[in-house]
Amino acid sequence: MSILYFKGLIKKQEQHILLIMVMAAVFVTRLLMLFQTSYPNGLDGFFYALEARSFMERCHLENPNAGPVYYLAGLLAILIGDPIASVKIMSAALSSLYVSVIFLFLRKWVDKAFALTGALFAAISPSLVLMSVNYLNNMLGVVSFIAFCAIGTQMFRHVQKLRPGNLFLLMVTALLSIISHPTTAVFLCAVVFLFLFQIIIRRKSGKVIVISLAFMMVILFFASLFLGIADLERFKGVFSLKPALALLSGFFIDKLSLAVALEMTIYMLSAYVFVFYYCRANRGFTVYLLMIPLFYFPFWNLDQLDMGYRLLLAATPFGIIFLILFLSMISGNTMASEKKDGTRRNSSALNKNLRFAYLLLPFIWVSTFSYNSDRDPPYAYYRVLVEKIDLPEDSLLIAHQGLNHVYTYYNHFKDSLNYVPDFEIPVEKLWRICYGLSPRLIITQFPEAAEKGLVWELGDEYTLIREDYWQQFLDFSEPELRESYNNWYNPFTARPKFIRAEKK
């Protein structure tokens, strides 16, 4: 009898066991993926590692920031003694959390099998693999925002759930959404405004309205403070006059991958199909559907990796949610339909969906092939370059993105920017690593400076030069050459206002 009871218990909890298996598989496969290289992953990998190392060794960040990921990675670095590994572990853990929060949210609206299928879609998503490599702050923000929505849904569908513990969790997830990334801070503000509008037009009970107004106003206050850092400058050139799809952007396919562009397009189209189907099936409209144009704004300029790219990437988990809700509605397997007829549709339909979920499991590993460490910056070579440089402690080095953080990481936290500094600094303190022209050409033009060690060949086409000599070299060059030298590899613009100032 005990064996039969145990088997029945396992069968009853099969979905939860499978969810735990998926979370574990995501964590392990992401770790194996990220440890293809002993160096950090992605273009900003060394920035995260730098902050973790700074917190581990100096108990503060190199560049003051409210992002919780830096502190969590720093604490983990203290425990394991390796800031680079701590960032990789944080990335894998956040990927696993993605799976759980999507399941948690979907479970409020659909049956377990559909919720589990949504979690598996997140587990195999190439877009979320891309995010786990490059954008950890954004990841934590989206995880926190989905958790906020799940907790809020549970609380305000059942007034008796308005307990201090639940309100505390709601506030914590809201604040994490705000301070992790501006994108999720905007998402949160939009949901709060729509929620307040919804409870007012539906004339909810006074208790719900008062508590909602109090907590939501606090959330909006903190969100407005955080977003006040941002600047409208970031919106220059990011819009398109005609609708755009990722799959129709050759630039996206080339820079990201066909899999990522295809996934973005499928989720965007399915989100708008869901709006149409929902309105037709319910003969009405809910204000929360206004979130879809926010997640999937159709007029981004997709010929650059800017706002449109970042927002489409961040929208991926919501695209998964909308797709699952749509599939659930057309199959009649929503929680709402279960409550109306008083039965649980968990026999043949749920088992069929569960079998489909098992078929998706191998794709968790396959999805990791959307990341290739060979496409990361050549960090091993960068390390060789920067270890040749010995500048004074109070100097500032200009170097392109990626290389600047490698320099600071391996040179005792000496300062480096991938912009022209927007503050005063003595001429003898400002240096640059320039790229793309023969070091011999510069040394020939400034032989005396080379003898004094103010111009120095680092290797290949990289040259260390004091900034005033670099500016003189540009002045002596032909206009066409000067224009070609001012590029991403040779920073020539000041930092945009919306980017937080790095340590000076």
PDB file of N, CA and C in Angstrom, residues 86-147:
ATOM      1  N   SER A  86      31.861  33.959 -10.138  1.00  0.00           N
ATOM      2  CA  SER A  86      30.647  34.380  -9.421  1.00  0.00           C
ATOM      3  C   SER A  86      29.635  35.001 -10.381  1.00  0.00           C
ATOM      4  N   VAL A  87      30.109  35.746 -11.378  1.00  0.00           N
ATOM      5  CA  VAL A  87      29.205  36.345 -12.358  1.00  0.00           C
ATOM      6  C   VAL A  87      28.560  35.251 -13.211  1.00  0.00           C
ATOM      7  N   LYS A  88      29.329  34.232 -13.595  1.00  0.00           N
ATOM      8  CA  LYS A  88      28.771  33.129 -14.363  1.00  0.00           C
ATOM      9  C   LYS A  88      27.699  32.387 -13.566  1.00  0.00           C
ATOM     10  N   ILE A  89      27.953  32.156 -12.290  1.00  0.00           N
ATOM     11  CA  ILE A  89      26.980  31.463 -11.434  1.00  0.00           C
ATOM     12  C   ILE A  89      25.724  32.316 -11.276  1.00  0.00           C
ATOM     13  N   MET A  90      25.891  33.634 -11.113  1.00  0.00           N
ATOM     14  CA  MET A  90      24.738  34.530 -11.023  1.00  0.00           C
ATOM     15  C   MET A  90      23.898  34.452 -12.286  1.00  0.00           C
ATOM     16  N   SER A  91      24.534  34.427 -13.434  1.00  0.00           N
ATOM     17  CA  SER A  91      23.817  34.348 -14.704  1.00  0.00           C
ATOM     18  C   SER A  91      23.017  33.057 -14.791  1.00  0.00           C
ATOM     19  N   ALA A  92      23.632  31.934 -14.432  1.00  0.00           N
ATOM     20  CA  ALA A  92      22.931  30.645 -14.477  1.00  0.00           C
ATOM     21  C   ALA A  92      21.771  30.618 -13.498  1.00  0.00           C
ATOM     22  N   ALA A  93      21.973  31.197 -12.314  1.00  0.00           N
ATOM     23  CA  ALA A  93      20.907  31.223 -11.310  1.00  0.00           C
ATOM     24  C   ALA A  93      19.726  32.068 -11.773  1.00  0.00           C
ATOM     25  N   LEU A  94      20.009  33.215 -12.393  1.00  0.00           N
ATOM     26  CA  LEU A  94      18.930  34.063 -12.904  1.00  0.00           C
ATOM     27  C   LEU A  94      18.173  33.368 -14.036  1.00  0.00           C
ATOM     28  N   SER A  95      18.879  32.625 -14.870  1.00  0.00           N
ATOM     29  CA  SER A  95      18.216  31.869 -15.932  1.00  0.00           C
ATOM     30  C   SER A  95      17.254  30.851 -15.341  1.00  0.00           C
ATOM     31  N   SER A  96      17.671  30.204 -14.268  1.00  0.00           N
ATOM     32  CA  SER A  96      16.815  29.230 -13.596  1.00  0.00           C
ATOM     33  C   SER A  96      15.613  29.913 -12.948  1.00  0.00           C
ATOM     34  N   LEU A  97      15.833  31.098 -12.365  1.00  0.00           N
ATOM     35  CA  LEU A  97      14.732  31.843 -11.761  1.00  0.00           C
ATOM     36  C   LEU A  97      13.703  32.274 -12.797  1.00  0.00           C
ATOM     37  N   TYR A  98      14.165  32.592 -14.002  1.00  0.00           N
ATOM     38  CA  TYR A  98      13.254  32.941 -15.087  1.00  0.00           C
ATOM     39  C   TYR A  98      12.183  31.866 -15.256  1.00  0.00           C
ATOM     40  N   VAL A  99      12.653  30.629 -15.279  1.00  0.00           N
ATOM     41  CA  VAL A  99      11.751  29.497 -15.469  1.00  0.00           C
ATOM     42  C   VAL A  99      10.699  29.447 -14.368  1.00  0.00           C
ATOM     43  N   SER A 100      11.136  29.630 -13.124  1.00  0.00           N
ATOM     44  CA  SER A 100      10.215  29.498 -11.990  1.00  0.00           C
ATOM     45  C   SER A 100       9.192  30.627 -11.942  1.00  0.00           C
ATOM     46  N   VAL A 101       9.615  31.880 -12.215  1.00  0.00           N
ATOM     47  CA  VAL A 101       8.657  32.988 -12.101  1.00  0.00           C
ATOM     48  C   VAL A 101       7.640  32.966 -13.246  1.00  0.00           C
ATOM     49  N   ILE A 102       8.054  32.513 -14.417  1.00  0.00           N
ATOM     50  CA  ILE A 102       7.092  32.391 -15.514  1.00  0.00           C
ATOM     51  C   ILE A 102       6.060  31.313 -15.184  1.00  0.00           C
ATOM     52  N   PHE A 103       6.514  30.204 -14.611  1.00  0.00           N
ATOM     53  CA  PHE A 103       5.574  29.174 -14.156  1.00  0.00           C
ATOM     54  C   PHE A 103       4.653  29.733 -13.080  1.00  0.00           C
ATOM     55  N   LEU A 104       5.221  30.466 -12.122  1.00  0.00           N
ATOM     56  CA  LEU A 104       4.435  31.028 -11.015  1.00  0.00           C
ATOM     57  C   LEU A 104       3.349  31.961 -11.534  1.00  0.00           C
ATOM     58  N   PHE A 105       3.694  32.823 -12.489  1.00  0.00           N
ATOM     59  CA  PHE A 105       2.699  33.753 -13.021  1.00  0.00           C
ATOM     60  C   PHE A 105       1.632  33.022 -13.833  1.00  0.00           C
ATOM     61  N   LEU A 106       2.071  32.169 -14.732  1.00  0.00           N
ATOM     62  CA  LEU A 106       1.110  31.469 -15.584  1.00  0.00           C
ATOM     63  C   LEU A 106       0.173  30.578 -14.778  1.00  0.00           C
ATOM     64  N   ARG A 107       0.661  30.061 -13.660  1.00  0.00           N
ATOM     65  CA  ARG A 107      -0.167  29.165 -12.846  1.00  0.00           C
ATOM     66  C   ARG A 107      -1.383  29.882 -12.281  1.00  0.00           C
ATOM     67  N   LYS A 108      -1.335  31.225 -12.222  1.00  0.00           N
ATOM     68  CA  LYS A 108      -2.496  31.989 -11.741  1.00  0.00           C
ATOM     69  C   LYS A 108      -3.607  32.029 -12.785  1.00  0.00           C
ATOM     70  N   TRP A 109      -3.272  31.669 -14.038  1.00  0.00           N
ATOM     71  CA  TRP A 109      -4.238  31.844 -15.126  1.00  0.00           C
ATOM     72  C   TRP A 109      -4.525  30.562 -15.900  1.00  0.00           C
ATOM     73  N   VAL A 110      -3.581  29.637 -15.935  1.00  0.00           N
ATOM     74  CA  VAL A 110      -3.767  28.423 -16.725  1.00  0.00           C
ATOM     75  C   VAL A 110      -3.425  27.205 -15.869  1.00  0.00           C
ATOM     76  N   ASP A 111      -3.721  26.018 -16.391  1.00  0.00           N
ATOM     77  CA  ASP A 111      -3.432  24.806 -15.626  1.00  0.00           C
ATOM     78  C   ASP A 111      -1.929  24.538 -15.588  1.00  0.00           C
ATOM     79  N   LYS A 112      -1.541  23.555 -14.778  1.00  0.00           N
ATOM     80  CA  LYS A 112      -0.126  23.304 -14.519  1.00  0.00           C
ATOM     81  C   LYS A 112       0.636  22.905 -15.774  1.00  0.00           C
ATOM     82  N   ALA A 113      -0.002  22.118 -16.624  1.00  0.00           N
ATOM     83  CA  ALA A 113       0.694  21.658 -17.825  1.00  0.00           C
ATOM     84  C   ALA A 113       1.014  22.816 -18.761  1.00  0.00           C
ATOM     85  N   PHE A 114       0.069  23.739 -18.941  1.00  0.00           N
ATOM     86  CA  PHE A 114       0.331  24.908 -19.777  1.00  0.00           C
ATOM     87  C   PHE A 114       1.382  25.816 -19.124  1.00  0.00           C
ATOM     88  N   ALA A 115       1.295  25.995 -17.809  1.00  0.00           N
ATOM     89  CA  ALA A 115       2.284  26.810 -17.104  1.00  0.00           C
ATOM     90  C   ALA A 115       3.672  26.204 -17.240  1.00  0.00           C
ATOM     91  N   LEU A 116       3.746  24.888 -17.163  1.00  0.00           N
ATOM     92  CA  LEU A 116       5.026  24.201 -17.308  1.00  0.00           C
ATOM     93  C   LEU A 116       5.565  24.336 -18.727  1.00  0.00           C
ATOM     94  N   THR A 117       4.666  24.287 -19.705  1.00  0.00           N
ATOM     95  CA  THR A 117       5.092  24.476 -21.091  1.00  0.00           C
ATOM     96  C   THR A 117       5.680  25.868 -21.290  1.00  0.00           C
ATOM     97  N   GLY A 118       5.054  26.882 -20.669  1.00  0.00           N
ATOM     98  CA  GLY A 118       5.606  28.233 -20.731  1.00  0.00           C
ATOM     99  C   GLY A 118       6.981  28.312 -20.101  1.00  0.00           C
ATOM    100  N   ALA A 119       7.164  27.623 -18.966  1.00  0.00           N
ATOM    101  CA  ALA A 119       8.474  27.599 -18.313  1.00  0.00           C
ATOM    102  C   ALA A 119       9.512  26.943 -19.218  1.00  0.00           C
ATOM    103  N   LEU A 120       9.116  25.908 -19.932  1.00  0.00           N
ATOM    104  CA  LEU A 120      10.042  25.241 -20.844  1.00  0.00           C
ATOM    105  C   LEU A 120      10.379  26.116 -22.048  1.00  0.00           C
ATOM    106  N   PHE A 121       9.401  26.870 -22.546  1.00  0.00           N
ATOM    107  CA  PHE A 121       9.697  27.818 -23.624  1.00  0.00           C
ATOM    108  C   PHE A 121      10.775  28.816 -23.169  1.00  0.00           C
ATOM    109  N   ALA A 122      10.674  29.254 -21.914  1.00  0.00           N
ATOM    110  CA  ALA A 122      11.700  30.156 -21.382  1.00  0.00           C
ATOM    111  C   ALA A 122      13.041  29.449 -21.269  1.00  0.00           C
ATOM    112  N   ALA A 123      13.010  28.170 -20.910  1.00  0.00           N
ATOM    113  CA  ALA A 123      14.255  27.415 -20.738  1.00  0.00           C
ATOM    114  C   ALA A 123      14.994  27.215 -22.052  1.00  0.00           C
ATOM    115  N   ILE A 124      14.250  27.104 -23.158  1.00  0.00           N
ATOM    116  CA  ILE A 124      14.906  26.827 -24.448  1.00  0.00           C
ATOM    117  C   ILE A 124      15.064  28.082 -25.302  1.00  0.00           C
ATOM    118  N   SER A 125      14.685  29.232 -24.768  1.00  0.00           N
ATOM    119  CA  SER A 125      14.681  30.468 -25.551  1.00  0.00           C
ATOM    120  C   SER A 125      16.091  30.946 -25.891  1.00  0.00           C
ATOM    121  N   PRO A 126      16.438  31.072 -27.176  1.00  0.00           N
ATOM    122  CA  PRO A 126      17.755  31.628 -27.537  1.00  0.00           C
ATOM    123  C   PRO A 126      17.888  33.104 -27.162  1.00  0.00           C
ATOM    124  N   SER A 127      16.770  33.840 -27.143  1.00  0.00           N
ATOM    125  CA  SER A 127      16.829  35.246 -26.740  1.00  0.00           C
ATOM    126  C   SER A 127      17.211  35.381 -25.273  1.00  0.00           C
ATOM    127  N   LEU A 128      16.673  34.500 -24.433  1.00  0.00           N
ATOM    128  CA  LEU A 128      17.013  34.552 -23.014  1.00  0.00           C
ATOM    129  C   LEU A 128      18.429  34.047 -22.762  1.00  0.00           C
ATOM    130  N   VAL A 129      18.923  33.162 -23.628  1.00  0.00           N
ATOM    131  CA  VAL A 129      20.344  32.791 -23.555  1.00  0.00           C
ATOM    132  C   VAL A 129      21.198  34.018 -23.826  1.00  0.00           C
ATOM    133  N   LEU A 130      20.825  34.774 -24.853  1.00  0.00           N
ATOM    134  CA  LEU A 130      21.552  35.998 -25.193  1.00  0.00           C
ATOM    135  C   LEU A 130      21.522  36.988 -24.033  1.00  0.00           C
ATOM    136  N   MET A 131      20.368  37.130 -23.376  1.00  0.00           N
ATOM    137  CA  MET A 131      20.258  38.042 -22.254  1.00  0.00           C
ATOM    138  C   MET A 131      21.106  37.571 -21.074  1.00  0.00           C
ATOM    139  N   SER A 132      21.155  36.264 -20.846  1.00  0.00           N
ATOM    140  CA  SER A 132      21.921  35.733 -19.716  1.00  0.00           C
ATOM    141  C   SER A 132      23.418  35.936 -19.897  1.00  0.00           C
ATOM    142  N   VAL A 133      23.851  36.106 -21.137  1.00  0.00           N
ATOM    143  CA  VAL A 133      25.266  36.344 -21.416  1.00  0.00           C
ATOM    144  C   VAL A 133      25.628  37.814 -21.251  1.00  0.00           C
ATOM    145  N   ASN A 134      24.710  38.706 -21.628  1.00  0.00           N
ATOM    146  CA  ASN A 134      25.066  40.121 -21.738  1.00  0.00           C
ATOM    147  C   ASN A 134      24.397  41.066 -20.751  1.00  0.00           C
ATOM    148  N   TYR A 135      23.201  40.762 -20.277  1.00  0.00           N
ATOM    149  CA  TYR A 135      22.409  41.772 -19.569  1.00  0.00           C
ATOM    150  C   TYR A 135      21.848  41.242 -18.248  1.00  0.00           C
ATOM    151  N   LEU A 136      22.712  41.073 -17.276  1.00  0.00           N
ATOM    152  CA  LEU A 136      22.280  40.489 -16.002  1.00  0.00           C
ATOM    153  C   LEU A 136      21.385  41.437 -15.210  1.00  0.00           C
ATOM    154  N   ASN A 137      21.645  42.720 -15.270  1.00  0.00           N
ATOM    155  CA  ASN A 137      20.772  43.675 -14.576  1.00  0.00           C
ATOM    156  C   ASN A 137      19.358  43.606 -15.141  1.00  0.00           C
ATOM    157  N   ASN A 138      19.271  43.572 -16.458  1.00  0.00           N
ATOM    158  CA  ASN A 138      17.969  43.472 -17.106  1.00  0.00           C
ATOM    159  C   ASN A 138      17.270  42.163 -16.739  1.00  0.00           C
ATOM    160  N   MET A 139      18.034  41.089 -16.643  1.00  0.00           N
ATOM    161  CA  MET A 139      17.462  39.792 -16.262  1.00  0.00           C
ATOM    162  C   MET A 139      16.818  39.848 -14.890  1.00  0.00           C
ATOM    163  N   LEU A 140      17.552  40.366 -13.911  1.00  0.00           N
ATOM    164  CA  LEU A 140      17.000  40.443 -12.561  1.00  0.00           C
ATOM    165  C   LEU A 140      15.780  41.341 -12.533  1.00  0.00           C
ATOM    166  N   GLY A 141      15.802  42.431 -13.303  1.00  0.00           N
ATOM    167  CA  GLY A 141      14.657  43.318 -13.356  1.00  0.00           C
ATOM    168  C   GLY A 141      13.416  42.621 -13.887  1.00  0.00           C
ATOM    169  N   VAL A 142      13.574  41.853 -14.963  1.00  0.00           N
ATOM    170  CA  VAL A 142      12.425  41.162 -15.544  1.00  0.00           C
ATOM    171  C   VAL A 142      11.928  40.051 -14.612  1.00  0.00           C
ATOM    172  N   VAL A 143      12.842  39.308 -14.002  1.00  0.00           N
ATOM    173  CA  VAL A 143      12.448  38.274 -13.036  1.00  0.00           C
ATOM    174  C   VAL A 143      11.645  38.893 -11.904  1.00  0.00           C
ATOM    175  N   SER A 144      12.119  40.017 -11.374  1.00  0.00           N
ATOM    176  CA  SER A 144      11.433  40.683 -10.266  1.00  0.00           C
ATOM    177  C   SER A 144      10.074  41.214 -10.704  1.00  0.00           C
ATOM    178  N   PHE A 145      10.006  41.746 -11.925  1.00  0.00           N
ATOM    179  CA  PHE A 145       8.737  42.302 -12.412  1.00  0.00           C
ATOM    180  C   PHE A 145       7.682  41.210 -12.596  1.00  0.00           C
ATOM    181  N   ILE A 146       8.089  40.066 -13.156  1.00  0.00           N
ATOM    182  CA  ILE A 146       7.126  38.971 -13.329  1.00  0.00           C
ATOM    183  C   ILE A 146       6.676  38.450 -11.966  1.00  0.00           C
ATOM    184  N   ALA A 147       7.607  38.353 -11.011  1.00  0.00           N
ATOM    185  CA  ALA A 147       7.229  37.938  -9.655  1.00  0.00           C
ATOM    186  C   ALA A 147       6.263  38.936  -9.025  1.00  0.00           C
TER     187      ALA A 147
END
